[in-house]
Amino acid sequence: AGSLALFQAYEGMGGFEKALDVYAASSDYGAMMASGKVSVVLRNLVKMHAVPFDQNVAETPKFIVLTRAAAPAAMIDTVTQLAPIFADSGAMTLRYGTLVTGNNAGNRLLGVTYPSMTAIEKTYDALAADATYQSALSSFNVNLRAIVRVLM
């Protein structure tokens, strides 16, 4: 509580570099950081994997669930098999990738947005009853699951 998460996506590392240059040149950003009221506590880069998912961008999400897990392989096929459960339960967007920086480099990160807590509950109830998900749990060592309220 009391923290701010900022998620940004870039087509390549060049876009990330340009963003860092914009931050460095911004007097507003500099003043905000110098105020002592804000500090960056974590910054990670994620290499995204192609997981088919019919994104619902017509609505504004209220929540994002971030799940981080250690896994010996990317397991893209498994996540692809599970993606329809998320969609059928009300998930709006789904992104999956591998962390390439930070203390958890090599871990997998799943980010899913939802319109409500009810949709989150429905998703995890459906996953709990799914044999593919239960089997995947033996390969994924979930070490973080966080529900974040989205403010736009």
PDB file of N, CA and C in Angstrom, residues 85 88-90 117-127:
ATOM      1  N   ILE A  85      -8.924 -19.977 -20.512  1.00  0.00           N
ATOM      2  CA  ILE A  85      -9.567 -19.968 -19.198  1.00  0.00           C
ATOM      3  C   ILE A  85      -9.601 -18.537 -18.668  1.00  0.00           C
ATOM      4  N   ASP A  88     -12.226 -16.613 -20.842  1.00  0.00           N
ATOM      5  CA  ASP A  88     -13.606 -17.020 -20.538  1.00  0.00           C
ATOM      6  C   ASP A  88     -14.061 -16.554 -19.157  1.00  0.00           C
ATOM      7  N   SER A  89     -13.116 -16.280 -18.282  1.00  0.00           N
ATOM      8  CA  SER A  89     -13.448 -15.857 -16.918  1.00  0.00           C
ATOM      9  C   SER A  89     -13.497 -14.337 -16.761  1.00  0.00           C
ATOM     10  N   GLY A  90     -13.191 -13.617 -17.832  1.00  0.00           N
ATOM     11  CA  GLY A  90     -13.319 -12.163 -17.793  1.00  0.00           C
ATOM     12  C   GLY A  90     -12.032 -11.376 -17.867  1.00  0.00           C
ATOM     13  N   MET A 117     -12.806  -7.750  -9.205  1.00  0.00           N
ATOM     14  CA  MET A 117     -12.291  -8.814  -8.343  1.00  0.00           C
ATOM     15  C   MET A 117     -13.069 -10.107  -8.583  1.00  0.00           C
ATOM     16  N   THR A 118     -14.335  -9.986  -8.944  1.00  0.00           N
ATOM     17  CA  THR A 118     -15.147 -11.173  -9.240  1.00  0.00           C
ATOM     18  C   THR A 118     -14.551 -11.949 -10.409  1.00  0.00           C
ATOM     19  N   ALA A 119     -14.084 -11.245 -11.431  1.00  0.00           N
ATOM     20  CA  ALA A 119     -13.466 -11.915 -12.578  1.00  0.00           C
ATOM     21  C   ALA A 119     -12.165 -12.606 -12.173  1.00  0.00           C
ATOM     22  N   ILE A 120     -11.419 -12.009 -11.261  1.00  0.00           N
ATOM     23  CA  ILE A 120     -10.194 -12.648 -10.759  1.00  0.00           C
ATOM     24  C   ILE A 120     -10.554 -13.939 -10.041  1.00  0.00           C
ATOM     25  N   GLU A 121     -11.534 -13.856  -9.167  1.00  0.00           N
ATOM     26  CA  GLU A 121     -11.961 -15.045  -8.423  1.00  0.00           C
ATOM     27  C   GLU A 121     -12.443 -16.146  -9.367  1.00  0.00           C
ATOM     28  N   LYS A 122     -13.230 -15.779 -10.355  1.00  0.00           N
ATOM     29  CA  LYS A 122     -13.742 -16.751 -11.323  1.00  0.00           C
ATOM     30  C   LYS A 122     -12.591 -17.429 -12.061  1.00  0.00           C
ATOM     31  N   THR A 123     -11.568 -16.651 -12.426  1.00  0.00           N
ATOM     32  CA  THR A 123     -10.410 -17.207 -13.132  1.00  0.00           C
ATOM     33  C   THR A 123      -9.699 -18.243 -12.284  1.00  0.00           C
ATOM     34  N   TYR A 124      -9.406 -17.895 -11.038  1.00  0.00           N
ATOM     35  CA  TYR A 124      -8.634 -18.819 -10.206  1.00  0.00           C
ATOM     36  C   TYR A 124      -9.457 -20.012  -9.754  1.00  0.00           C
ATOM     37  N   ASP A 125     -10.771 -19.881  -9.656  1.00  0.00           N
ATOM     38  CA  ASP A 125     -11.629 -21.045  -9.415  1.00  0.00           C
ATOM     39  C   ASP A 125     -11.577 -21.992 -10.610  1.00  0.00           C
ATOM     40  N   ALA A 126     -11.650 -21.428 -11.819  1.00  0.00           N
ATOM     41  CA  ALA A 126     -11.600 -22.255 -13.034  1.00  0.00           C
ATOM     42  C   ALA A 126     -10.232 -22.915 -13.190  1.00  0.00           C
ATOM     43  N   LEU A 127      -9.156 -22.170 -12.903  1.00  0.00           N
ATOM     44  CA  LEU A 127      -7.814 -22.759 -12.999  1.00  0.00           C
ATOM     45  C   LEU A 127      -7.639 -23.902 -12.002  1.00  0.00           C
TER      46      LEU A 127
END
